[in-house]
mmCIF file with all atom_site columns, C-alpha atoms in Angstrom:
data_model
loop_
_atom_site.group_PDB
_atom_site.id
_atom_site.type_symbol
_atom_site.label_atom_id
_atom_site.label_alt_id
_atom_site.label_comp_id
_atom_site.label_asym_id
_atom_site.label_entity_id
_atom_site.label_seq_id
_atom_site.pdbx_PDB_ins_code
_atom_site.Cartn_x
_atom_site.Cartn_y
_atom_site.Cartn_z
_atom_site.occupancy
_atom_site.B_iso_or_equiv
_atom_site.pdbx_formal_charge
_atom_site.auth_seq_id
_atom_site.auth_comp_id
_atom_site.auth_asym_id
_atom_site.auth_atom_id
_atom_site.pdbx_PDB_model_num
ATOM 1   C CA . ASP F 1 1   ? -28.416 17.924  36.173 1.00 91.00 ? 1   ASP F CA 1
ATOM 2   C CA . ALA F 1 2   ? -27.333 15.020  33.965 1.00 94.00 ? 2   ALA F CA 1
ATOM 3   C CA . PRO F 1 3   ? -29.801 15.875  31.140 1.00 95.00 ? 3   PRO F CA 1
ATOM 4   C CA . LEU F 1 4   ? -28.547 19.456  31.092 1.00 96.00 ? 4   LEU F CA 1
ATOM 5   C CA . ILE F 1 5   ? -24.890 18.382  31.114 1.00 96.00 ? 5   ILE F CA 1
ATOM 6   C CA . ARG F 1 6   ? -25.524 16.040  28.166 1.00 97.00 ? 6   ARG F CA 1
ATOM 7   C CA . LYS F 1 7   ? -27.301 18.816  26.259 1.00 97.00 ? 7   LYS F CA 1
ATOM 8   C CA . ILE F 1 8   ? -24.471 21.285  26.865 1.00 97.00 ? 8   ILE F CA 1
ATOM 9   C CA . ILE F 1 9   ? -21.873 18.791  25.658 1.00 97.00 ? 9   ILE F CA 1
ATOM 10  C CA . LEU F 1 10  ? -23.787 17.747  22.537 1.00 97.00 ? 10  LEU F CA 1
ATOM 11  C CA . ASP F 1 11  ? -24.748 21.304  21.642 1.00 98.00 ? 11  ASP F CA 1
ATOM 12  C CA . ARG F 1 12  ? -21.053 22.185  21.507 1.00 98.00 ? 12  ARG F CA 1
ATOM 13  C CA . HIS F 1 13  ? -19.765 18.851  20.164 1.00 98.00 ? 13  HIS F CA 1
ATOM 14  C CA . PRO F 1 14  ? -22.549 16.841  18.448 1.00 97.00 ? 14  PRO F CA 1
ATOM 15  C CA . GLY F 1 15  ? -20.202 13.901  17.854 1.00 96.00 ? 15  GLY F CA 1
ATOM 16  C CA . ALA F 1 16  ? -19.153 13.553  21.487 1.00 97.00 ? 16  ALA F CA 1
ATOM 17  C CA . ILE F 1 17  ? -19.441 10.146  23.153 1.00 95.00 ? 17  ILE F CA 1
ATOM 18  C CA . ILE F 1 18  ? -20.400 10.203  26.832 1.00 95.00 ? 18  ILE F CA 1
ATOM 19  C CA . ASN F 1 19  ? -19.706 7.359   29.229 1.00 92.00 ? 19  ASN F CA 1
ATOM 20  C CA . SER F 1 20  ? -22.057 5.882   31.806 1.00 90.00 ? 20  SER F CA 1
ATOM 21  C CA . ARG F 1 21  ? -20.748 8.054   34.663 1.00 89.00 ? 21  ARG F CA 1
ATOM 22  C CA . LEU F 1 22  ? -23.587 10.300  33.498 1.00 91.00 ? 22  LEU F CA 1
ATOM 23  C CA . GLY F 1 23  ? -25.993 7.508   34.434 1.00 87.00 ? 23  GLY F CA 1
ATOM 24  C CA . GLU F 1 24  ? -28.741 6.664   31.965 1.00 89.00 ? 24  GLU F CA 1
ATOM 25  C CA . TYR F 1 25  ? -27.671 9.663   29.889 1.00 93.00 ? 25  TYR F CA 1
ATOM 26  C CA . GLY F 1 26  ? -24.365 8.072   28.916 1.00 93.00 ? 26  GLY F CA 1
ATOM 27  C CA . ASP F 1 27  ? -23.748 6.244   25.641 1.00 94.00 ? 27  ASP F CA 1
ATOM 28  C CA . TYR F 1 28  ? -21.866 3.159   26.821 1.00 94.00 ? 28  TYR F CA 1
ATOM 29  C CA . ALA F 1 29  ? -21.365 1.072   29.972 1.00 93.00 ? 29  ALA F CA 1
ATOM 30  C CA . THR F 1 30  ? -18.172 1.334   32.042 1.00 93.00 ? 30  THR F CA 1
ATOM 31  C CA . PRO F 1 31  ? -17.894 -1.413  34.665 1.00 93.00 ? 31  PRO F CA 1
ATOM 32  C CA . GLU F 1 32  ? -14.818 -0.763  36.821 1.00 93.00 ? 32  GLU F CA 1
ATOM 33  C CA . GLN F 1 33  ? -12.271 -3.328  38.063 1.00 92.00 ? 33  GLN F CA 1
ATOM 34  C CA . ASN F 1 34  ? -14.716 -6.258  38.190 1.00 88.00 ? 34  ASN F CA 1
ATOM 35  C CA . MET F 1 35  ? -15.331 -8.312  35.040 1.00 88.00 ? 35  MET F CA 1
ATOM 36  C CA . PRO F 1 36  ? -19.075 -8.619  34.344 1.00 87.00 ? 36  PRO F CA 1
ATOM 37  C CA . ILE F 1 37  ? -20.393 -12.180 34.477 1.00 87.00 ? 37  ILE F CA 1
ATOM 38  C CA . THR F 1 38  ? -23.208 -11.454 32.036 1.00 83.00 ? 38  THR F CA 1
ATOM 39  C CA . GLN F 1 39  ? -23.260 -9.076  29.106 1.00 80.00 ? 39  GLN F CA 1
ATOM 40  C CA . PRO F 1 40  ? -23.744 -5.430  30.184 1.00 84.00 ? 40  PRO F CA 1
ATOM 41  C CA . ASP F 1 41  ? -27.133 -3.937  29.334 1.00 81.00 ? 41  ASP F CA 1
ATOM 42  C CA . ARG F 1 42  ? -25.644 -1.751  26.630 1.00 84.00 ? 42  ARG F CA 1
ATOM 43  C CA . LYS F 1 43  ? -24.088 -3.223  23.522 1.00 86.00 ? 43  LYS F CA 1
ATOM 44  C CA . GLU F 1 44  ? -21.133 -0.810  23.709 1.00 92.00 ? 44  GLU F CA 1
ATOM 45  C CA . TRP F 1 45  ? -19.130 -1.186  26.899 1.00 95.00 ? 45  TRP F CA 1
ATOM 46  C CA . GLU F 1 46  ? -15.642 -0.836  28.337 1.00 95.00 ? 46  GLU F CA 1
ATOM 47  C CA . LEU F 1 47  ? -13.970 -2.479  31.339 1.00 96.00 ? 47  LEU F CA 1
ATOM 48  C CA . CYS F 1 48  ? -11.895 0.046   33.318 1.00 96.00 ? 48  CYS F CA 1
ATOM 49  C CA . MET F 1 49  ? -9.049  -1.705  35.130 1.00 96.00 ? 49  MET F CA 1
ATOM 50  C CA . THR F 1 50  ? -5.807  -0.899  36.949 1.00 97.00 ? 50  THR F CA 1
ATOM 51  C CA . PRO F 1 51  ? -2.465  -2.748  36.739 1.00 96.00 ? 51  PRO F CA 1
ATOM 52  C CA . ASN F 1 52  ? -2.672  -3.515  40.460 1.00 96.00 ? 52  ASN F CA 1
ATOM 53  C CA . TYR F 1 53  ? -5.292  -2.294  42.967 1.00 95.00 ? 53  TYR F CA 1
ATOM 54  C CA . ASN F 1 54  ? -4.978  1.482   42.564 1.00 95.00 ? 54  ASN F CA 1
ATOM 55  C CA . TRP F 1 55  ? -5.418  4.166   39.934 1.00 94.00 ? 55  TRP F CA 1
ATOM 56  C CA . GLY F 1 56  ? -2.197  6.067   39.516 1.00 92.00 ? 56  GLY F CA 1
ATOM 57  C CA . TYR F 1 57  ? 1.153   5.144   41.040 1.00 94.00 ? 57  TYR F CA 1
ATOM 58  C CA . ARG F 1 58  ? 1.307   3.988   44.644 1.00 94.00 ? 58  ARG F CA 1
ATOM 59  C CA . PRO F 1 59  ? 4.665   2.523   45.782 1.00 94.00 ? 59  PRO F CA 1
ATOM 60  C CA . SER F 1 60  ? 3.065   0.381   48.489 1.00 96.00 ? 60  SER F CA 1
ATOM 61  C CA . ASP F 1 61  ? 0.791   -1.380  45.994 1.00 96.00 ? 61  ASP F CA 1
ATOM 62  C CA . THR F 1 62  ? 2.843   -4.259  44.594 1.00 96.00 ? 62  THR F CA 1
ATOM 63  C CA . ALA F 1 63  ? -0.108  -6.524  43.703 1.00 97.00 ? 63  ALA F CA 1
ATOM 64  C CA . TYR F 1 64  ? 0.494   -6.281  39.957 1.00 97.00 ? 64  TYR F CA 1
ATOM 65  C CA . LYS F 1 65  ? -1.480  -8.517  37.624 1.00 96.00 ? 65  LYS F CA 1
ATOM 66  C CA . THR F 1 66  ? 0.689   -11.096 35.891 1.00 96.00 ? 66  THR F CA 1
ATOM 67  C CA . PRO F 1 67  ? 0.920   -11.039 32.085 1.00 95.00 ? 67  PRO F CA 1
ATOM 68  C CA . TYR F 1 68  ? -1.199  -14.197 32.005 1.00 95.00 ? 68  TYR F CA 1
ATOM 69  C CA . GLU F 1 69  ? -3.899  -12.587 34.152 1.00 96.00 ? 69  GLU F CA 1
ATOM 70  C CA . LEU F 1 70  ? -3.959  -9.419  32.053 1.00 96.00 ? 70  LEU F CA 1
ATOM 71  C CA . ILE F 1 71  ? -4.140  -11.314 28.747 1.00 97.00 ? 71  ILE F CA 1
ATOM 72  C CA . THR F 1 72  ? -6.934  -13.636 29.897 1.00 96.00 ? 72  THR F CA 1
ATOM 73  C CA . ILE F 1 73  ? -8.932  -10.675 31.234 1.00 96.00 ? 73  ILE F CA 1
ATOM 74  C CA . PHE F 1 74  ? -8.433  -8.841  27.936 1.00 97.00 ? 74  PHE F CA 1
ATOM 75  C CA . ALA F 1 75  ? -9.562  -11.870 25.915 1.00 97.00 ? 75  ALA F CA 1
ATOM 76  C CA . ASP F 1 76  ? -12.667 -12.228 28.070 1.00 96.00 ? 76  ASP F CA 1
ATOM 77  C CA . VAL F 1 77  ? -13.559 -8.568  27.490 1.00 96.00 ? 77  VAL F CA 1
ATOM 78  C CA . VAL F 1 78  ? -13.047 -8.775  23.719 1.00 96.00 ? 78  VAL F CA 1
ATOM 79  C CA . GLY F 1 79  ? -15.012 -12.022 23.564 1.00 96.00 ? 79  GLY F CA 1
ATOM 80  C CA . ARG F 1 80  ? -18.004 -10.209 25.063 1.00 94.00 ? 80  ARG F CA 1
ATOM 81  C CA . GLY F 1 81  ? -17.717 -7.361  22.568 1.00 94.00 ? 81  GLY F CA 1
ATOM 82  C CA . GLY F 1 82  ? -16.095 -4.894  24.959 1.00 95.00 ? 82  GLY F CA 1
ATOM 83  C CA . ASN F 1 83  ? -13.019 -2.682  25.135 1.00 95.00 ? 83  ASN F CA 1
ATOM 84  C CA . LEU F 1 84  ? -10.372 -2.702  27.872 1.00 96.00 ? 84  LEU F CA 1
ATOM 85  C CA . LEU F 1 85  ? -9.335  0.632   29.354 1.00 96.00 ? 85  LEU F CA 1
ATOM 86  C CA . PHE F 1 86  ? -6.080  -0.214  31.144 1.00 96.00 ? 86  PHE F CA 1
ATOM 87  C CA . ASP F 1 87  ? -4.599  2.323   33.548 1.00 95.00 ? 87  ASP F CA 1
ATOM 88  C CA . ILE F 1 88  ? -0.931  3.276   33.505 1.00 93.00 ? 88  ILE F CA 1
ATOM 89  C CA . GLY F 1 89  ? 0.443   5.279   36.444 1.00 92.00 ? 89  GLY F CA 1
ATOM 90  C CA . PRO F 1 90  ? 3.889   6.884   36.002 1.00 95.00 ? 90  PRO F CA 1
ATOM 91  C CA . LYS F 1 91  ? 6.138   7.484   38.987 1.00 95.00 ? 91  LYS F CA 1
ATOM 92  C CA . GLU F 1 92  ? 6.986   10.958  40.264 1.00 95.00 ? 92  GLU F CA 1
ATOM 93  C CA . ASP F 1 93  ? 9.929   11.229  37.852 1.00 96.00 ? 93  ASP F CA 1
ATOM 94  C CA . GLY F 1 94  ? 7.724   10.392  34.841 1.00 96.00 ? 94  GLY F CA 1
ATOM 95  C CA . THR F 1 95  ? 9.081   6.879   34.279 1.00 97.00 ? 95  THR F CA 1
ATOM 96  C CA . LEU F 1 96  ? 6.917   3.774   34.341 1.00 96.00 ? 96  LEU F CA 1
ATOM 97  C CA . PRO F 1 97  ? 7.363   1.053   36.973 1.00 95.00 ? 97  PRO F CA 1
ATOM 98  C CA . ALA F 1 98  ? 9.104   -2.027  35.595 1.00 96.00 ? 98  ALA F CA 1
ATOM 99  C CA . GLU F 1 99  ? 6.057   -4.149  36.413 1.00 96.00 ? 99  GLU F CA 1
ATOM 100 C CA . GLN F 1 100 ? 3.811   -1.999  34.204 1.00 96.00 ? 100 GLN F CA 1
ATOM 101 C CA . ILE F 1 101 ? 6.328   -2.109  31.364 1.00 97.00 ? 101 ILE F CA 1
ATOM 102 C CA . ALA F 1 102 ? 6.352   -5.910  31.632 1.00 96.00 ? 102 ALA F CA 1
ATOM 103 C CA . GLN F 1 103 ? 2.551   -5.970  31.463 1.00 97.00 ? 103 GLN F CA 1
ATOM 104 C CA . LEU F 1 104 ? 2.454   -3.791  28.355 1.00 97.00 ? 104 LEU F CA 1
ATOM 105 C CA . GLU F 1 105 ? 5.230   -5.710  26.606 1.00 98.00 ? 105 GLU F CA 1
ATOM 106 C CA . ALA F 1 106 ? 3.477   -9.027  27.286 1.00 97.00 ? 106 ALA F CA 1
ATOM 107 C CA . LEU F 1 107 ? 0.163   -7.737  25.958 1.00 97.00 ? 107 LEU F CA 1
ATOM 108 C CA . ALA F 1 108 ? 1.905   -6.239  22.910 1.00 97.00 ? 108 ALA F CA 1
ATOM 109 C CA . ARG F 1 109 ? 3.620   -9.565  22.150 1.00 98.00 ? 109 ARG F CA 1
ATOM 110 C CA . TRP F 1 110 ? 0.349   -11.455 22.414 1.00 98.00 ? 110 TRP F CA 1
ATOM 111 C CA . ASN F 1 111 ? -1.639  -8.901  20.376 1.00 97.00 ? 111 ASN F CA 1
ATOM 112 C CA . LYS F 1 112 ? 0.936   -8.903  17.589 1.00 97.00 ? 112 LYS F CA 1
ATOM 113 C CA . LYS F 1 113 ? 0.674   -12.684 17.307 1.00 97.00 ? 113 LYS F CA 1
ATOM 114 C CA . HIS F 1 114 ? -3.116  -12.925 17.588 1.00 98.00 ? 114 HIS F CA 1
ATOM 115 C CA . GLY F 1 115 ? -4.311  -9.607  16.155 1.00 96.00 ? 115 GLY F CA 1
ATOM 116 C CA . GLU F 1 116 ? -6.644  -11.147 13.567 1.00 97.00 ? 116 GLU F CA 1
ATOM 117 C CA . ALA F 1 117 ? -8.718  -12.685 16.374 1.00 98.00 ? 117 ALA F CA 1
ATOM 118 C CA . ILE F 1 118 ? -9.030  -9.375  18.235 1.00 97.00 ? 118 ILE F CA 1
ATOM 119 C CA . PHE F 1 119 ? -9.063  -6.356  15.948 1.00 94.00 ? 119 PHE F CA 1
ATOM 120 C CA . SER F 1 120 ? -12.013 -5.994  13.535 1.00 90.00 ? 120 SER F CA 1
ATOM 121 C CA . THR F 1 121 ? -13.843 -8.904  15.160 1.00 97.00 ? 121 THR F CA 1
ATOM 122 C CA . ILE F 1 122 ? -17.183 -8.999  16.985 1.00 96.00 ? 122 ILE F CA 1
ATOM 123 C CA . ALA F 1 123 ? -18.379 -10.680 20.176 1.00 95.00 ? 123 ALA F CA 1
ATOM 124 C CA . GLY F 1 124 ? -18.229 -14.453 20.021 1.00 96.00 ? 124 GLY F CA 1
ATOM 125 C CA . LEU F 1 125 ? -20.533 -17.310 20.982 1.00 97.00 ? 125 LEU F CA 1
ATOM 126 C CA . PRO F 1 126 ? -23.158 -16.951 23.719 1.00 94.00 ? 126 PRO F CA 1
ATOM 127 C CA . ASP F 1 127 ? -22.396 -18.605 27.054 1.00 92.00 ? 127 ASP F CA 1
ATOM 128 C CA . GLY F 1 128 ? -22.780 -22.363 27.097 1.00 93.00 ? 128 GLY F CA 1
ATOM 129 C CA . HIS F 1 129 ? -21.168 -23.259 23.780 1.00 96.00 ? 129 HIS F CA 1
ATOM 130 C CA . PHE F 1 130 ? -17.479 -23.098 24.739 1.00 96.00 ? 130 PHE F CA 1
ATOM 131 C CA . TYR F 1 131 ? -15.603 -22.964 28.020 1.00 94.00 ? 131 TYR F CA 1
ATOM 132 C CA . GLY F 1 132 ? -13.665 -19.781 27.363 1.00 94.00 ? 132 GLY F CA 1
ATOM 133 C CA . PRO F 1 133 ? -13.634 -16.552 25.341 1.00 96.00 ? 133 PRO F CA 1
ATOM 134 C CA . THR F 1 134 ? -14.477 -16.558 21.634 1.00 98.00 ? 134 THR F CA 1
ATOM 135 C CA . THR F 1 135 ? -14.727 -13.960 18.861 1.00 98.00 ? 135 THR F CA 1
ATOM 136 C CA . LEU F 1 136 ? -16.176 -13.974 15.360 1.00 98.00 ? 136 LEU F CA 1
ATOM 137 C CA . SER F 1 137 ? -15.136 -12.328 12.114 1.00 98.00 ? 137 SER F CA 1
ATOM 138 C CA . LYS F 1 138 ? -17.506 -9.546  11.065 1.00 97.00 ? 138 LYS F CA 1
ATOM 139 C CA . ASP F 1 139 ? -19.267 -11.872 8.601  1.00 97.00 ? 139 ASP F CA 1
ATOM 140 C CA . SER F 1 140 ? -19.389 -14.510 11.400 1.00 97.00 ? 140 SER F CA 1
ATOM 141 C CA . SER F 1 141 ? -17.949 -17.206 9.128  1.00 98.00 ? 141 SER F CA 1
ATOM 142 C CA . THR F 1 142 ? -14.714 -17.491 11.131 1.00 98.00 ? 142 THR F CA 1
ATOM 143 C CA . LEU F 1 143 ? -14.753 -18.471 14.787 1.00 98.00 ? 143 LEU F CA 1
ATOM 144 C CA . TYR F 1 144 ? -11.802 -17.878 17.117 1.00 98.00 ? 144 TYR F CA 1
ATOM 145 C CA . LEU F 1 145 ? -11.366 -19.902 20.315 1.00 98.00 ? 145 LEU F CA 1
ATOM 146 C CA . PHE F 1 146 ? -9.124  -18.658 23.130 1.00 97.00 ? 146 PHE F CA 1
ATOM 147 C CA . LEU F 1 147 ? -7.390  -21.374 25.159 1.00 96.00 ? 147 LEU F CA 1
ATOM 148 C CA . PRO F 1 148 ? -5.602  -20.405 28.394 1.00 93.00 ? 148 PRO F CA 1
ATOM 149 C CA . ALA F 1 149 ? -2.170  -21.971 28.773 1.00 87.00 ? 149 ALA F CA 1
ATOM 150 C CA . GLN F 1 150 ? -3.452  -24.176 31.598 1.00 74.00 ? 150 GLN F CA 1
ATOM 151 C CA . ALA F 1 151 ? -6.106  -25.696 29.297 1.00 73.00 ? 151 ALA F CA 1
ATOM 152 C CA . GLY F 1 152 ? -3.536  -28.104 27.871 1.00 71.00 ? 152 GLY F CA 1
ATOM 153 C CA . GLY F 1 153 ? -4.263  -27.343 24.221 1.00 70.00 ? 153 GLY F CA 1
ATOM 154 C CA . SER F 1 154 ? -7.561  -29.225 23.827 1.00 80.00 ? 154 SER F CA 1
ATOM 155 C CA . ALA F 1 155 ? -11.102 -27.907 23.376 1.00 93.00 ? 155 ALA F CA 1
ATOM 156 C CA . MET F 1 156 ? -14.758 -28.870 22.871 1.00 96.00 ? 156 MET F CA 1
ATOM 157 C CA . ILE F 1 157 ? -17.681 -26.925 21.359 1.00 97.00 ? 157 ILE F CA 1
ATOM 158 C CA . LYS F 1 158 ? -21.395 -27.576 21.940 1.00 96.00 ? 158 LYS F CA 1
ATOM 159 C CA . GLY F 1 159 ? -24.349 -26.577 19.796 1.00 95.00 ? 159 GLY F CA 1
ATOM 160 C CA . LEU F 1 160 ? -22.457 -25.560 16.653 1.00 97.00 ? 160 LEU F CA 1
ATOM 161 C CA . LYS F 1 161 ? -24.656 -26.421 13.665 1.00 96.00 ? 161 LYS F CA 1
ATOM 162 C CA . SER F 1 162 ? -22.158 -25.008 11.151 1.00 96.00 ? 162 SER F CA 1
ATOM 163 C CA . THR F 1 163 ? -19.714 -27.350 9.461  1.00 96.00 ? 163 THR F CA 1
ATOM 164 C CA . VAL F 1 164 ? -16.088 -26.769 10.418 1.00 97.00 ? 164 VAL F CA 1
ATOM 165 C CA . LYS F 1 165 ? -14.021 -26.719 7.235  1.00 98.00 ? 165 LYS F CA 1
ATOM 166 C CA . SER F 1 166 ? -10.626 -26.285 8.900  1.00 98.00 ? 166 SER F CA 1
ATOM 167 C CA . ILE F 1 167 ? -8.911  -25.438 12.189 1.00 98.00 ? 167 ILE F CA 1
ATOM 168 C CA . GLU F 1 168 ? -5.497  -23.857 12.598 1.00 97.00 ? 168 GLU F CA 1
ATOM 169 C CA . VAL F 1 169 ? -3.395  -22.193 15.277 1.00 96.00 ? 169 VAL F CA 1
ATOM 170 C CA . VAL F 1 170 ? -3.320  -18.409 14.913 1.00 97.00 ? 170 VAL F CA 1
ATOM 171 C CA . GLY F 1 171 ? 0.235   -17.184 14.573 1.00 96.00 ? 171 GLY F CA 1
ATOM 172 C CA . SER F 1 172 ? 1.686   -20.395 13.151 1.00 95.00 ? 172 SER F CA 1
ATOM 173 C CA . GLY F 1 173 ? -0.901  -21.846 10.768 1.00 96.00 ? 173 GLY F CA 1
ATOM 174 C CA . TYR F 1 174 ? -0.529  -25.319 12.307 1.00 96.00 ? 174 TYR F CA 1
ATOM 175 C CA . LYS F 1 175 ? -3.455  -27.488 11.169 1.00 97.00 ? 175 LYS F CA 1
ATOM 176 C CA . VAL F 1 176 ? -5.544  -29.106 13.903 1.00 96.00 ? 176 VAL F CA 1
ATOM 177 C CA . GLY F 1 177 ? -7.825  -32.119 13.592 1.00 96.00 ? 177 GLY F CA 1
ATOM 178 C CA . HIS F 1 178 ? -11.278 -32.563 15.086 1.00 96.00 ? 178 HIS F CA 1
ATOM 179 C CA . LYS F 1 179 ? -14.191 -34.987 15.254 1.00 96.00 ? 179 LYS F CA 1
ATOM 180 C CA . VAL F 1 180 ? -17.935 -34.786 15.867 1.00 95.00 ? 180 VAL F CA 1
ATOM 181 C CA . VAL F 1 181 ? -19.258 -36.960 18.681 1.00 94.00 ? 181 VAL F CA 1
ATOM 182 C CA . GLY F 1 182 ? -22.879 -37.931 19.404 1.00 91.00 ? 182 GLY F CA 1
ATOM 183 C CA . LYS F 1 183 ? -24.601 -36.566 16.298 1.00 89.00 ? 183 LYS F CA 1
ATOM 184 C CA . ILE F 1 184 ? -27.867 -38.436 15.593 1.00 88.00 ? 184 ILE F CA 1
ATOM 185 C CA . SER F 1 185 ? -28.917 -38.378 11.947 1.00 85.00 ? 185 SER F CA 1
ATOM 186 C CA . TRP F 1 186 ? -32.628 -37.760 12.594 1.00 86.00 ? 186 TRP F CA 1
ATOM 187 C CA . SER F 1 187 ? -32.143 -35.003 15.178 1.00 87.00 ? 187 SER F CA 1
ATOM 188 C CA . GLU F 1 188 ? -31.483 -31.308 14.603 1.00 87.00 ? 188 GLU F CA 1
ATOM 189 C CA . VAL F 1 189 ? -29.317 -31.264 17.726 1.00 91.00 ? 189 VAL F CA 1
ATOM 190 C CA . PRO F 1 190 ? -25.662 -31.048 16.600 1.00 93.00 ? 190 PRO F CA 1
ATOM 191 C CA . GLY F 1 191 ? -23.010 -33.299 18.033 1.00 93.00 ? 191 GLY F CA 1
ATOM 192 C CA . LEU F 1 192 ? -20.109 -32.228 20.207 1.00 96.00 ? 192 LEU F CA 1
ATOM 193 C CA . ILE F 1 193 ? -17.006 -31.017 18.384 1.00 97.00 ? 193 ILE F CA 1
ATOM 194 C CA . TYR F 1 194 ? -13.823 -32.301 20.011 1.00 97.00 ? 194 TYR F CA 1
ATOM 195 C CA . ILE F 1 195 ? -10.642 -30.593 18.842 1.00 96.00 ? 195 ILE F CA 1
ATOM 196 C CA . ASP F 1 196 ? -7.394  -32.546 18.949 1.00 95.00 ? 196 ASP F CA 1
ATOM 197 C CA . ALA F 1 197 ? -4.904  -31.608 21.663 1.00 92.00 ? 197 ALA F CA 1
ATOM 198 C CA . LEU F 1 198 ? -2.101  -29.368 20.473 1.00 93.00 ? 198 LEU F CA 1
ATOM 199 C CA . PRO F 1 199 ? 1.568   -30.316 20.642 1.00 92.00 ? 199 PRO F CA 1
ATOM 200 C CA . GLU F 1 200 ? 3.257   -28.349 23.398 1.00 91.00 ? 200 GLU F CA 1
ATOM 201 C CA . LYS F 1 201 ? 5.387   -26.399 20.920 1.00 93.00 ? 201 LYS F CA 1
ATOM 202 C CA . GLU F 1 202 ? 2.206   -25.001 19.312 1.00 94.00 ? 202 GLU F CA 1
ATOM 203 C CA . ARG F 1 203 ? 0.787   -23.663 22.578 1.00 94.00 ? 203 ARG F CA 1
ATOM 204 C CA . ASP F 1 204 ? 1.234   -20.000 23.432 1.00 95.00 ? 204 ASP F CA 1
ATOM 205 C CA . LYS F 1 205 ? 2.793   -19.451 26.851 1.00 94.00 ? 205 LYS F CA 1
ATOM 206 C CA . ASP F 1 206 ? -0.175  -17.335 27.946 1.00 95.00 ? 206 ASP F CA 1
ATOM 207 C CA . MET F 1 207 ? -3.173  -18.040 25.710 1.00 96.00 ? 207 MET F CA 1
ATOM 208 C CA . THR F 1 208 ? -3.424  -19.962 22.438 1.00 96.00 ? 208 THR F CA 1
ATOM 209 C CA . VAL F 1 209 ? -5.966  -18.963 19.786 1.00 97.00 ? 209 VAL F CA 1
ATOM 210 C CA . LEU F 1 210 ? -7.558  -21.380 17.306 1.00 97.00 ? 210 LEU F CA 1
ATOM 211 C CA . LYS F 1 211 ? -9.098  -20.242 14.030 1.00 98.00 ? 211 LYS F CA 1
ATOM 212 C CA . LEU F 1 212 ? -12.110 -22.244 12.839 1.00 98.00 ? 212 LEU F CA 1
ATOM 213 C CA . THR F 1 213 ? -13.198 -21.621 9.247  1.00 98.00 ? 213 THR F CA 1
ATOM 214 C CA . LEU F 1 214 ? -16.909 -22.411 8.895  1.00 98.00 ? 214 LEU F CA 1
ATOM 215 C CA . ASP F 1 215 ? -19.034 -23.214 5.851  1.00 97.00 ? 215 ASP F CA 1
ATOM 216 C CA . GLY F 1 216 ? -20.852 -19.881 6.162  1.00 97.00 ? 216 GLY F CA 1
ATOM 217 C CA . PRO F 1 217 ? -22.218 -17.536 8.827  1.00 97.00 ? 217 PRO F CA 1
ATOM 218 C CA . VAL F 1 218 ? -22.263 -19.273 12.200 1.00 97.00 ? 218 VAL F CA 1
ATOM 219 C CA . LYS F 1 219 ? -25.391 -21.310 12.987 1.00 97.00 ? 219 LYS F CA 1
ATOM 220 C CA . LEU F 1 220 ? -26.113 -22.348 16.567 1.00 96.00 ? 220 LEU F CA 1
ATOM 221 C CA . TYR F 1 221 ? -28.477 -24.731 18.316 1.00 94.00 ? 221 TYR F CA 1
ATOM 222 C CA . ARG F 1 222 ? -29.887 -23.067 21.462 1.00 92.00 ? 222 ARG F CA 1
ATOM 223 C CA . GLY F 1 223 ? -32.414 -25.721 22.521 1.00 89.00 ? 223 GLY F CA 1
ATOM 224 C CA . LYS F 1 224 ? -32.546 -28.175 25.420 1.00 85.00 ? 224 LYS F CA 1
ATOM 225 C CA . GLY F 1 225 ? -31.771 -31.351 23.523 1.00 81.00 ? 225 GLY F CA 1
ATOM 226 C CA . GLY F 1 226 ? -34.186 -34.267 23.425 1.00 70.00 ? 226 GLY F CA 1
ATOM 227 C CA . PHE F 1 227 ? -36.184 -35.770 20.600 1.00 63.00 ? 227 PHE F CA 1
ATOM 228 C CA . HIS F 1 228 ? -36.327 -32.937 18.079 1.00 51.00 ? 228 HIS F CA 1
#
């Protein structure tokens, strides 16, 4: 009765938004627990995830995600244009487990520092251009690169036809150098952009974000190379 349920809801509340638990009659996709490898079929989507293995509080479940794991998952979701629905399960006395508080505090710290790369941005580059999550400003003239702590503070971009005017570390404004490698003057194929490694003091303990200011809306090369 999914069509009927949708009709009943929208007749009473025309502005209601219905998730994909109503199958093809929902408005947005809701993958649960497992991060999609490719973009969900619907543009609007939300990853539903728990702090450990279970929804709600279960004392025996101590497999809590570390702050690093939660932040990198969140960045991956945002970079694909999605939203993260993160479950919080209070204990029987109404208080939150210390592990969940630590998760929320870590995510809050990171969001406060890197908010410009997350809020009011859109999905970033298609797969293949950068080894990690990315986002774009709404006018797509600013590109944000997300570097996990283990990445060592260096990065490379493929297929970016736009000119990079400047690069800085979000949260500190530290200016970062770069160079273009392998660009052939007679070919439309852009070179590889190698970004200088960051000093350790400029690296976030969980995930660093770089802000690349471009010369206009992002332009990408999506071909197979060769003599073009």
